Amino acid sequence: MARIKTEKNTTRKDVIVSKAAILFREKGFKAASMRDLAESVGVEAASLYNHIKSKTELLHELCFSVANRFLQKLDEIESEQIPAIQKIEKILRFHIVEMVNNYEEVYVSDREWKHLNDPYLSNFQNQRRIYRKRLAAIIETGIKNKEIKPIDAPTAVLILLHAISGIESWHRSKQKITAAALEENMVTILVGGLTI
Amino acid sequence: MARIKTEKNTTRKDVIVSKAAILFREKGFKAASMRDLAESVGVEAASLYNHIKSKTELLHELCFSVANRFLQKLDEIESEQIPAIQKIEKILRFHIVEMVNNYEEVYVSDREWKHLNDPYLSNFQNQRRIYRKRLAAIIETGIKNKEIKPIDAPTAVLILLHAISGIESWHRSKQKITAAALEENMVTILVGGLTI
DNA sequence: CCTACCGATCGGTAGG
DNA sequence: CCTACCGATCGGTAGG
């Protein structure tokens, strides 16, 4: 099957996936229908199936592309020779920037993954668990090195990750501060909260 | 209609509502069917409608009972004569305890309110907005009094509220620290992050 | 509280 | 990419 590309190198399927992200974020995976999606793409519902296999496929493409991006960045940051607290700050900033710039996808990946089917579901949950353990390990190192307060590392991870998802509210708010200011405020509070 | 009460003063409807909370949390509002609910209550689907008007009614009972509890507590704390940062800490602790003890309801109220219908939807969104503004005002006071770092107050609110929803992960995790330890860790990080 | 059932909507397929 | 359509499932009602 030849993929028709525009000058921006975007296939028809890419358009469908990104419209799906917008819709899934707005209504939730279950409440968003393929007819809604077809309308937002500008075709009949049946035509979507020339580009995708199923509704669930859309969800798992979204979830795993986001997960892979975060895992790759974590690989990169882990291997740097810098203090643990600086690693945490870098990861935090990456999450914030991703949430600001790729709001729909990141949000869907974070909130709608429950609706994945096995084997994708267990796979995704595993990746998630591992990701969090690696973050916790960095924090543990920071605690050992007296850079970070002696707190429960998994609890700290859960606070960091969920606090970031609060950017959702920022996205929707009327009087927004700039993305840069948002980032600095979040880092101030969260890194400040961890640092000794 | 006479309400049949058990010795625990629990009506049949109360049972339905609390089973609904469990189900809506687990599957999401849209994915949870009235047949699922009927099964978990132990009756046929049609029988549920002798106690409730609609599926949506269940959702808005959950959302507003939670919202009212938080608003009432906020009233109480606002009127106390203590420093702003202590008010924030008290509110934070209340949220944590609520999330720990009434997990399902609080979670559903926090994540599934999108599926409310107007006028309940706008009503709920309004209450939410006002609640957050009142929290932001307390933080502003704390900043003015040099108890709290000079941060963007709405951003701080969004971090606090979302960080708390991270308790969801704690609930589901295998090796849990105690609820009390969780609370102390969260307060340490978050109040620590705000304090000058 | 149950049996029986309804209209609507869903994800998806056949065939062109 | 469309028309036509399917089986399944949904929330909810009638009537007892």
Short mmCIF file of C-alpha atoms (C1' of nucleotides) in Angstrom, two decimals:
data_model
loop_
_atom_site.label_atom_id
_atom_site.label_comp_id
_atom_site.label_asym_id
_atom_site.label_seq_id
_atom_site.Cartn_x
_atom_site.Cartn_y
_atom_site.Cartn_z
CA MET A 1 0.00 0.00 0.00
CA ALA A 2 1.61 3.25 -1.12
CA ARG A 3 1.45 5.98 1.45
CA ILE A 4 0.38 9.26 -0.02
CA LYS A 5 2.39 12.05 1.49
CA THR A 6 1.91 15.78 1.44
CA GLU A 7 4.85 18.15 1.37
CA LYS A 8 4.82 17.99 5.14
CA ASN A 9 5.36 14.25 5.00
CA THR A 10 2.06 13.59 6.70
CA THR A 11 0.09 10.55 5.71
CA ARG A 12 -3.66 10.31 5.83
CA LYS A 13 -3.27 7.97 8.75
CA ASP A 14 -1.23 10.53 10.68
CA VAL A 15 -4.07 12.98 10.26
CA ILE A 16 -6.56 10.43 11.55
CA VAL A 17 -4.39 9.62 14.57
CA SER A 18 -3.92 13.23 15.51
CA LYS A 19 -7.61 14.03 15.10
CA ALA A 20 -8.33 11.00 17.25
CA ALA A 21 -6.08 12.40 19.97
CA ILE A 22 -8.06 15.63 20.01
CA LEU A 23 -11.34 13.76 20.19
CA PHE A 24 -10.26 11.21 22.80
CA ARG A 25 -8.96 14.01 24.98
CA GLU A 26 -12.17 15.99 24.64
CA LYS A 27 -14.75 13.24 25.15
CA GLY A 28 -12.79 10.27 26.44
CA PHE A 29 -12.04 7.15 24.41
CA LYS A 30 -15.34 5.41 24.97
CA ALA A 31 -17.52 8.44 24.41
CA ALA A 32 -15.77 9.45 21.19
CA SER A 33 -17.33 7.61 18.28
CA MET A 34 -15.79 6.69 14.96
CA ARG A 35 -18.51 8.75 13.34
CA ASP A 36 -17.31 11.78 15.34
CA LEU A 37 -13.81 11.08 14.16
CA ALA A 38 -14.87 10.61 10.54
CA GLU A 39 -16.60 13.97 10.63
CA SER A 40 -13.57 15.75 12.02
CA VAL A 41 -11.40 14.15 9.31
CA GLY A 42 -13.96 14.92 6.63
CA VAL A 43 -14.89 11.45 5.40
CA GLU A 44 -17.54 8.80 6.07
CA ALA A 45 -16.98 6.49 9.03
CA ALA A 46 -16.42 3.43 6.86
CA SER A 47 -13.61 5.14 4.99
CA LEU A 48 -11.48 5.39 8.12
CA TYR A 49 -10.98 1.64 7.95
CA ASN A 50 -8.94 1.93 4.78
CA HIS A 51 -6.25 3.53 6.95
CA ILE A 52 -6.64 1.91 10.33
CA LYS A 53 -7.59 -1.50 11.63
CA SER A 54 -9.72 -0.52 14.60
CA LYS A 55 -10.57 2.17 17.10
CA THR A 56 -8.29 0.54 19.65
CA GLU A 57 -5.38 0.69 17.22
CA LEU A 58 -5.65 4.47 17.33
CA LEU A 59 -5.44 4.43 21.10
CA HIS A 60 -2.43 2.19 21.27
CA GLU A 61 -0.56 4.13 18.61
CA LEU A 62 -1.08 7.23 20.73
CA CYS A 63 -0.15 5.58 24.01
CA PHE A 64 2.99 3.88 22.77
CA SER A 65 4.35 6.76 20.75
CA VAL A 66 4.16 8.94 23.83
CA ALA A 67 5.59 6.24 26.09
CA ASN A 68 8.49 5.67 23.73
CA ARG A 69 9.37 9.33 23.65
CA PHE A 70 9.55 9.47 27.43
CA LEU A 71 11.53 6.26 27.72
CA GLN A 72 14.04 7.44 25.15
CA LYS A 73 14.53 10.73 26.96
CA LEU A 74 14.97 8.92 30.25
CA ASP A 75 17.70 6.72 28.72
CA GLU A 76 19.48 9.85 27.63
CA ILE A 77 19.22 11.66 30.95
CA GLU A 78 20.12 8.64 33.05
CA SER A 79 23.46 8.29 31.30
CA GLU A 80 24.50 11.88 31.94
CA GLN A 81 27.14 12.59 34.55
CA ILE A 82 25.23 15.10 36.66
CA PRO A 83 23.77 15.12 40.18
CA ALA A 84 20.53 13.20 40.70
CA ILE A 85 18.53 16.30 41.53
CA GLN A 86 19.57 17.81 38.20
CA LYS A 87 18.43 14.67 36.42
CA ILE A 88 15.06 14.97 38.11
CA GLU A 89 14.84 18.60 37.09
CA LYS A 90 15.63 17.73 33.48
CA ILE A 91 13.03 14.99 33.40
CA LEU A 92 10.52 17.30 34.98
CA ARG A 93 11.18 19.98 32.39
CA PHE A 94 10.87 17.45 29.59
CA HIS A 95 7.50 16.33 30.91
CA ILE A 96 6.31 19.88 31.20
CA VAL A 97 7.39 20.81 27.67
CA GLU A 98 5.79 17.66 26.27
CA MET A 99 2.57 18.33 28.08
CA VAL A 100 2.54 21.91 26.83
CA ASN A 101 3.40 21.13 23.22
CA ASN A 102 1.75 17.77 22.66
CA TYR A 103 -1.13 18.23 25.01
CA GLU A 104 -3.70 15.96 23.38
CA GLU A 105 -1.48 12.94 22.85
CA VAL A 106 0.20 13.10 26.22
CA TYR A 107 -3.10 13.60 27.98
CA VAL A 108 -4.73 10.68 26.19
CA SER A 109 -1.78 8.44 26.88
CA ASP A 110 -1.96 9.39 30.54
CA ARG A 111 -5.68 9.11 31.11
CA GLU A 112 -7.17 6.74 28.58
CA TRP A 113 -4.72 3.82 28.54
CA LYS A 114 -7.19 1.81 30.67
CA HIS A 115 -9.14 1.20 27.51
CA LEU A 116 -6.30 -0.61 25.78
CA ASN A 117 -6.78 -4.33 25.26
CA ASP A 118 -4.35 -7.02 26.21
CA PRO A 119 -1.58 -7.66 25.25
CA TYR A 120 -1.13 -3.91 24.77
CA LEU A 121 -2.67 -3.14 28.12
CA SER A 122 -0.27 -5.25 30.20
CA ASN A 123 2.57 -4.08 28.05
CA PHE A 124 1.78 -0.45 28.66
CA GLN A 125 1.29 -0.96 32.38
CA ASN A 126 4.65 -2.66 32.53
CA GLN A 127 6.41 0.17 30.75
CA ARG A 128 4.77 2.58 33.11
CA ARG A 129 5.81 0.67 36.18
CA ILE A 130 9.39 0.39 34.98
CA TYR A 131 9.55 4.07 34.10
CA ARG A 132 8.43 5.00 37.58
CA LYS A 133 10.88 2.65 39.20
CA ARG A 134 13.72 4.22 37.27
CA LEU A 135 12.62 7.67 38.41
CA ALA A 136 12.40 6.42 41.97
CA ALA A 137 15.94 5.02 41.68
CA ILE A 138 17.27 8.43 40.65
CA ILE A 139 15.55 9.99 43.63
CA GLU A 140 16.99 7.31 45.93
CA THR A 141 20.45 8.20 44.66
CA GLY A 142 19.74 11.85 45.34
CA ILE A 143 18.69 11.01 48.88
CA LYS A 144 21.83 8.95 49.47
CA ASN A 145 23.94 11.84 48.19
CA LYS A 146 22.11 14.28 50.47
CA GLU A 147 20.83 16.29 47.53
CA ILE A 148 17.26 15.30 48.21
CA LYS A 149 15.23 15.17 51.43
CA PRO A 150 14.84 11.72 53.02
CA ILE A 151 11.41 11.04 51.63
CA ASP A 152 9.67 7.98 50.25
CA ALA A 153 10.89 7.87 46.65
CA PRO A 154 7.80 6.25 45.05
CA THR A 155 5.62 8.87 46.70
CA ALA A 156 7.81 11.61 45.31
CA VAL A 157 7.53 10.10 41.82
CA LEU A 158 3.79 9.97 42.04
CA ILE A 159 3.64 13.59 43.13
CA LEU A 160 5.89 14.74 40.31
CA LEU A 161 4.09 12.87 37.56
CA HIS A 162 0.63 13.83 38.66
CA ALA A 163 1.52 17.44 39.32
CA ILE A 164 2.59 17.70 35.71
CA SER A 165 -0.73 16.42 34.49
CA GLY A 166 -2.14 19.53 36.13
CA ILE A 167 -0.98 21.39 33.05
CA GLU A 168 -4.24 20.20 31.60
CA SER A 169 -5.95 22.89 33.67
CA TRP A 170 -3.45 25.46 32.50
CA HIS A 171 -4.24 24.58 28.89
CA ARG A 172 -7.90 25.22 29.41
CA SER A 173 -7.63 28.30 31.59
CA LYS A 174 -8.59 31.74 30.36
CA GLN A 175 -5.78 33.94 31.62
CA LYS A 176 -2.74 31.82 30.96
CA ILE A 177 0.71 32.70 32.13
CA THR A 178 3.32 31.88 29.48
CA ALA A 179 4.56 28.33 29.04
CA ALA A 180 8.02 29.42 30.18
CA ALA A 181 6.63 30.97 33.36
CA LEU A 182 4.57 27.88 34.01
CA GLU A 183 7.67 25.74 33.71
CA GLU A 184 9.68 27.91 36.09
CA ASN A 185 6.90 27.95 38.66
CA MET A 186 6.52 24.20 38.57
CA VAL A 187 10.24 23.62 38.87
CA THR A 188 10.46 26.08 41.75
CA ILE A 189 7.75 24.35 43.72
CA LEU A 190 8.55 20.75 42.91
CA VAL A 191 12.34 20.76 42.80
CA GLY A 192 12.20 23.12 45.76
CA GLY A 193 10.03 20.62 47.59
CA LEU A 194 12.52 17.83 47.05
CA THR A 195 15.75 19.66 47.70
CA ILE A 196 17.28 19.64 51.15
CA MET B 1 -41.96 6.50 48.69
CA ALA B 2 -40.85 4.99 51.95
CA ARG B 3 -37.13 4.43 52.19
CA ILE B 4 -36.27 1.05 53.54
CA LYS B 5 -33.38 1.30 55.92
CA THR B 6 -31.13 -1.35 57.35
CA GLU B 7 -29.73 -1.04 60.83
CA LYS B 8 -26.84 0.88 59.28
CA ASN B 9 -29.26 3.46 57.95
CA THR B 10 -28.30 2.64 54.40
CA THR B 11 -30.98 2.78 51.74
CA ARG B 12 -31.01 0.60 48.65
CA LYS B 13 -30.21 3.71 46.69
CA ASP B 14 -27.11 4.37 48.79
CA VAL B 15 -25.89 0.89 47.91
CA ILE B 16 -26.47 1.52 44.22
CA VAL B 17 -24.64 4.84 44.35
CA SER B 18 -21.63 3.40 46.10
CA LYS B 19 -21.45 0.40 43.79
CA ALA B 20 -21.66 2.85 40.91
CA ALA B 21 -18.67 4.73 42.29
CA ILE B 22 -16.62 1.55 42.30
CA LEU B 23 -17.62 0.72 38.76
CA PHE B 24 -17.22 4.20 37.33
CA ARG B 25 -13.76 4.39 38.86
CA GLU B 26 -12.78 1.03 37.46
CA LYS B 27 -14.09 1.31 33.92
CA GLY B 28 -14.95 4.97 33.47
CA PHE B 29 -18.48 6.35 33.34
CA LYS B 30 -19.14 5.61 29.69
CA ALA B 31 -17.67 2.13 29.70
CA ALA B 32 -19.55 1.04 32.82
CA SER B 33 -22.97 -0.24 31.83
CA MET B 34 -26.13 -0.33 33.87
CA ARG B 35 -26.08 -4.09 33.40
CA ASP B 36 -22.63 -4.21 35.04
CA LEU B 37 -24.02 -2.15 37.89
CA ALA B 38 -27.11 -4.30 38.24
CA GLU B 39 -24.94 -7.37 38.48
CA SER B 40 -22.77 -5.87 41.19
CA VAL B 41 -25.87 -4.87 43.15
CA GLY B 42 -27.45 -8.27 42.59
CA VAL B 43 -30.59 -7.33 40.65
CA GLU B 44 -31.72 -7.06 37.03
CA ALA B 45 -30.88 -3.85 35.17
CA ALA B 46 -34.48 -2.72 34.95
CA SER B 47 -34.87 -2.91 38.72
CA LEU B 48 -32.30 -0.19 39.26
CA TYR B 49 -34.78 2.32 37.88
CA ASN B 50 -37.07 1.87 40.85
CA HIS B 51 -34.40 3.65 42.89
CA ILE B 52 -32.76 6.03 40.47
CA LYS B 53 -33.88 8.16 37.56
CA SER B 54 -30.95 7.65 35.22
CA LYS B 55 -27.30 6.71 34.90
CA THR B 56 -26.36 10.38 34.88
CA GLU B 57 -28.15 10.93 38.16
CA LEU B 58 -25.69 8.51 39.77
CA LEU B 59 -22.80 10.53 38.43
CA HIS B 60 -24.07 13.84 39.63
CA GLU B 61 -24.92 12.54 43.06
CA LEU B 62 -21.34 11.38 43.35
CA CYS B 63 -19.80 14.57 41.99
CA PHE B 64 -21.85 16.96 44.08
CA SER B 65 -21.62 15.08 47.34
CA VAL B 66 -17.84 15.15 47.05
CA ALA B 67 -17.77 18.79 45.96
CA ASN B 68 -19.97 19.80 48.86
CA ARG B 69 -17.76 18.09 51.38
CA PHE B 70 -14.71 19.96 50.09
CA LEU B 71 -16.50 23.28 49.96
CA GLN B 72 -17.75 22.90 53.50
CA LYS B 73 -14.29 22.10 54.78
CA LEU B 74 -12.86 25.07 52.94
CA ASP B 75 -15.41 27.37 54.58
CA GLU B 76 -14.32 26.06 57.94
CA ILE B 77 -10.60 26.42 57.32
CA GLU B 78 -10.86 29.85 55.71
CA SER B 79 -12.43 31.29 58.81
CA GLU B 80 -9.70 30.08 61.15
CA GLN B 81 -7.20 32.57 62.53
CA ILE B 82 -3.99 30.90 61.42
CA PRO B 83 -1.23 31.69 58.91
CA ALA B 84 -2.03 31.07 55.24
CA ILE B 85 0.55 28.33 54.89
CA GLN B 86 -1.09 26.44 57.74
CA LYS B 87 -4.45 26.77 56.03
CA ILE B 88 -2.94 25.30 52.89
CA GLU B 89 -1.47 22.47 54.87
CA LYS B 90 -4.81 21.72 56.50
CA ILE B 91 -6.59 21.73 53.16
CA LEU B 92 -3.92 19.50 51.71
CA ARG B 93 -4.26 17.04 54.56
CA PHE B 94 -8.02 17.01 54.17
CA HIS B 95 -7.70 16.23 50.48
CA ILE B 96 -5.25 13.45 51.17
CA VAL B 97 -7.40 11.85 53.86
CA GLU B 98 -10.48 12.08 51.64
CA MET B 99 -8.63 10.52 48.74
CA VAL B 100 -7.37 7.73 50.95
CA ASN B 101 -10.68 6.97 52.66
CA ASN B 102 -13.21 7.71 49.97
CA TYR B 103 -11.09 6.76 47.02
CA GLU B 104 -13.78 5.74 44.55
CA GLU B 105 -16.09 8.69 45.01
CA VAL B 106 -13.37 11.30 45.07
CA TYR B 107 -11.68 9.78 42.06
CA VAL B 108 -14.90 9.65 40.05
CA SER B 109 -15.77 13.21 41.01
CA ASP B 110 -12.33 14.32 39.89
CA ARG B 111 -12.05 12.42 36.63
CA GLU B 112 -15.51 11.70 35.30
CA TRP B 113 -17.37 14.97 35.79
CA LYS B 114 -16.97 15.69 32.06
CA HIS B 115 -19.81 13.28 31.47
CA LEU B 116 -22.30 15.32 33.47
CA ASN B 117 -25.04 17.03 31.48
CA ASP B 118 -25.99 20.65 31.68
CA PRO B 119 -27.15 22.29 33.90
CA TYR B 120 -25.16 20.08 36.28
CA LEU B 121 -22.06 20.28 34.14
CA SER B 122 -21.76 24.08 34.18
CA ASN B 123 -22.73 24.10 37.80
CA PHE B 124 -19.97 21.70 38.71
CA GLN B 125 -17.39 23.53 36.63
CA ASN B 126 -18.34 26.75 38.36
CA GLN B 127 -17.96 25.26 41.81
CA ARG B 128 -14.59 23.91 40.79
CA ARG B 129 -13.41 27.25 39.45
CA ILE B 130 -14.52 29.06 42.56
CA TYR B 131 -12.90 26.50 44.83
CA ARG B 132 -9.58 26.93 43.06
CA LYS B 133 -9.81 30.68 43.18
CA ARG B 134 -10.33 30.55 46.91
CA LEU B 135 -7.28 28.35 47.30
CA ALA B 136 -5.29 30.72 45.12
CA ALA B 137 -6.40 33.63 47.30
CA ILE B 138 -5.05 31.90 50.40
CA ILE B 139 -1.75 31.34 48.65
CA GLU B 140 -1.65 34.98 47.57
CA THR B 141 -2.08 35.99 51.18
CA GLY B 142 0.75 33.67 52.15
CA ILE B 143 2.97 35.27 49.54
CA LYS B 144 2.12 38.74 50.74
CA ASN B 145 2.94 37.72 54.30
CA LYS B 146 6.27 36.19 53.18
CA GLU B 147 5.23 32.74 54.33
CA ILE B 148 5.14 31.42 50.78
CA LYS B 149 7.57 31.82 47.88
CA PRO B 150 6.64 34.45 45.28
CA ILE B 151 5.13 32.02 42.80
CA ASP B 152 2.14 32.09 40.50
CA ALA B 153 -0.72 31.17 42.82
CA PRO B 154 -2.99 29.44 40.25
CA THR B 155 -0.06 27.27 39.18
CA ALA B 156 0.57 26.30 42.78
CA VAL B 157 -3.09 25.35 43.18
CA LEU B 158 -3.00 23.18 40.12
CA ILE B 159 0.12 21.40 41.34
CA LEU B 160 -1.37 20.76 44.77
CA LEU B 161 -4.67 19.43 43.53
CA HIS B 162 -3.22 17.21 40.88
CA ALA B 163 -0.43 15.89 43.06
CA ILE B 164 -3.10 14.65 45.45
CA SER B 165 -4.83 12.74 42.71
CA GLY B 166 -1.60 10.76 42.49
CA ILE B 167 -2.85 8.86 45.52
CA GLU B 168 -4.74 6.83 42.97
CA SER B 169 -1.42 5.14 42.14
CA TRP B 170 -0.71 4.58 45.80
CA HIS B 171 -4.08 2.86 46.19
CA ARG B 172 -3.30 0.43 43.45
CA SER B 173 0.33 -0.22 44.30
CA LYS B 174 1.52 -3.49 45.73
CA GLN B 175 3.89 -2.44 48.49
CA LYS B 176 2.05 0.43 50.07
CA ILE B 177 3.52 2.63 52.74
CA THR B 178 0.94 3.48 55.40
CA ALA B 179 -1.62 6.18 54.81
CA ALA B 180 -0.06 8.25 57.56
CA ALA B 181 3.41 8.00 56.00
CA LEU B 182 1.97 8.89 52.62
CA GLU B 183 0.38 11.98 54.12
CA GLU B 184 3.60 13.10 55.80
CA ASN B 185 5.63 12.58 52.65
CA MET B 186 3.22 14.56 50.56
CA VAL B 187 3.08 17.41 53.05
CA THR B 188 6.86 17.46 53.30
CA ILE B 189 7.32 17.77 49.56
CA LEU B 190 4.44 20.06 48.75
CA VAL B 191 4.35 22.38 51.75
CA GLY B 192 8.15 22.31 51.64
CA GLY B 193 8.00 23.36 48.00
CA LEU B 194 5.81 26.34 48.79
CA THR B 195 7.47 27.60 51.95
CA ILE B 196 10.15 30.26 51.77
"C1'" DC C 1 -38.15 -6.68 41.66
"C1'" DC C 2 -38.72 -9.37 37.10
"C1'" DT C 3 -39.72 -10.50 32.00
"C1'" DA C 4 -39.96 -8.68 27.77
"C1'" DC C 5 -38.71 -5.46 24.80
"C1'" DC C 6 -37.76 -0.73 22.37
"C1'" DG C 7 -35.20 2.71 19.62
"C1'" DA C 8 -30.69 4.49 19.21
"C1'" DT C 9 -26.11 4.09 18.54
"C1'" DC C 10 -22.02 1.71 18.34
"C1'" DG C 11 -17.67 -0.52 15.84
"C1'" DG C 12 -17.00 -2.63 11.87
"C1'" DT C 13 -17.72 -5.24 7.01
"C1'" DA C 14 -19.14 -6.12 2.08
"C1'" DG C 15 -18.93 -4.68 -2.20
"C1'" DG C 16 -18.12 -1.52 -5.55
"C1'" DC D 1 -13.71 6.84 -0.55
"C1'" DC D 2 -18.92 5.84 -0.54
"C1'" DT D 3 -23.58 3.40 0.11
"C1'" DA D 4 -25.73 0.07 2.48
"C1'" DC D 5 -26.01 -2.55 6.17
"C1'" DC D 6 -24.99 -5.99 10.26
"C1'" DG D 7 -24.93 -7.82 14.98
"C1'" DA D 8 -24.14 -6.28 19.54
"C1'" DT D 9 -24.95 -3.45 23.16
"C1'" DC D 10 -26.61 0.45 25.25
"C1'" DG D 11 -29.99 3.29 28.52
"C1'" DG D 12 -34.38 3.03 29.59
"C1'" DT D 13 -39.82 1.78 29.62
"C1'" DA D 14 -44.21 -1.01 30.01
"C1'" DG D 15 -46.63 -3.85 32.56
"C1'" DG D 16 -47.22 -6.90 36.01
#
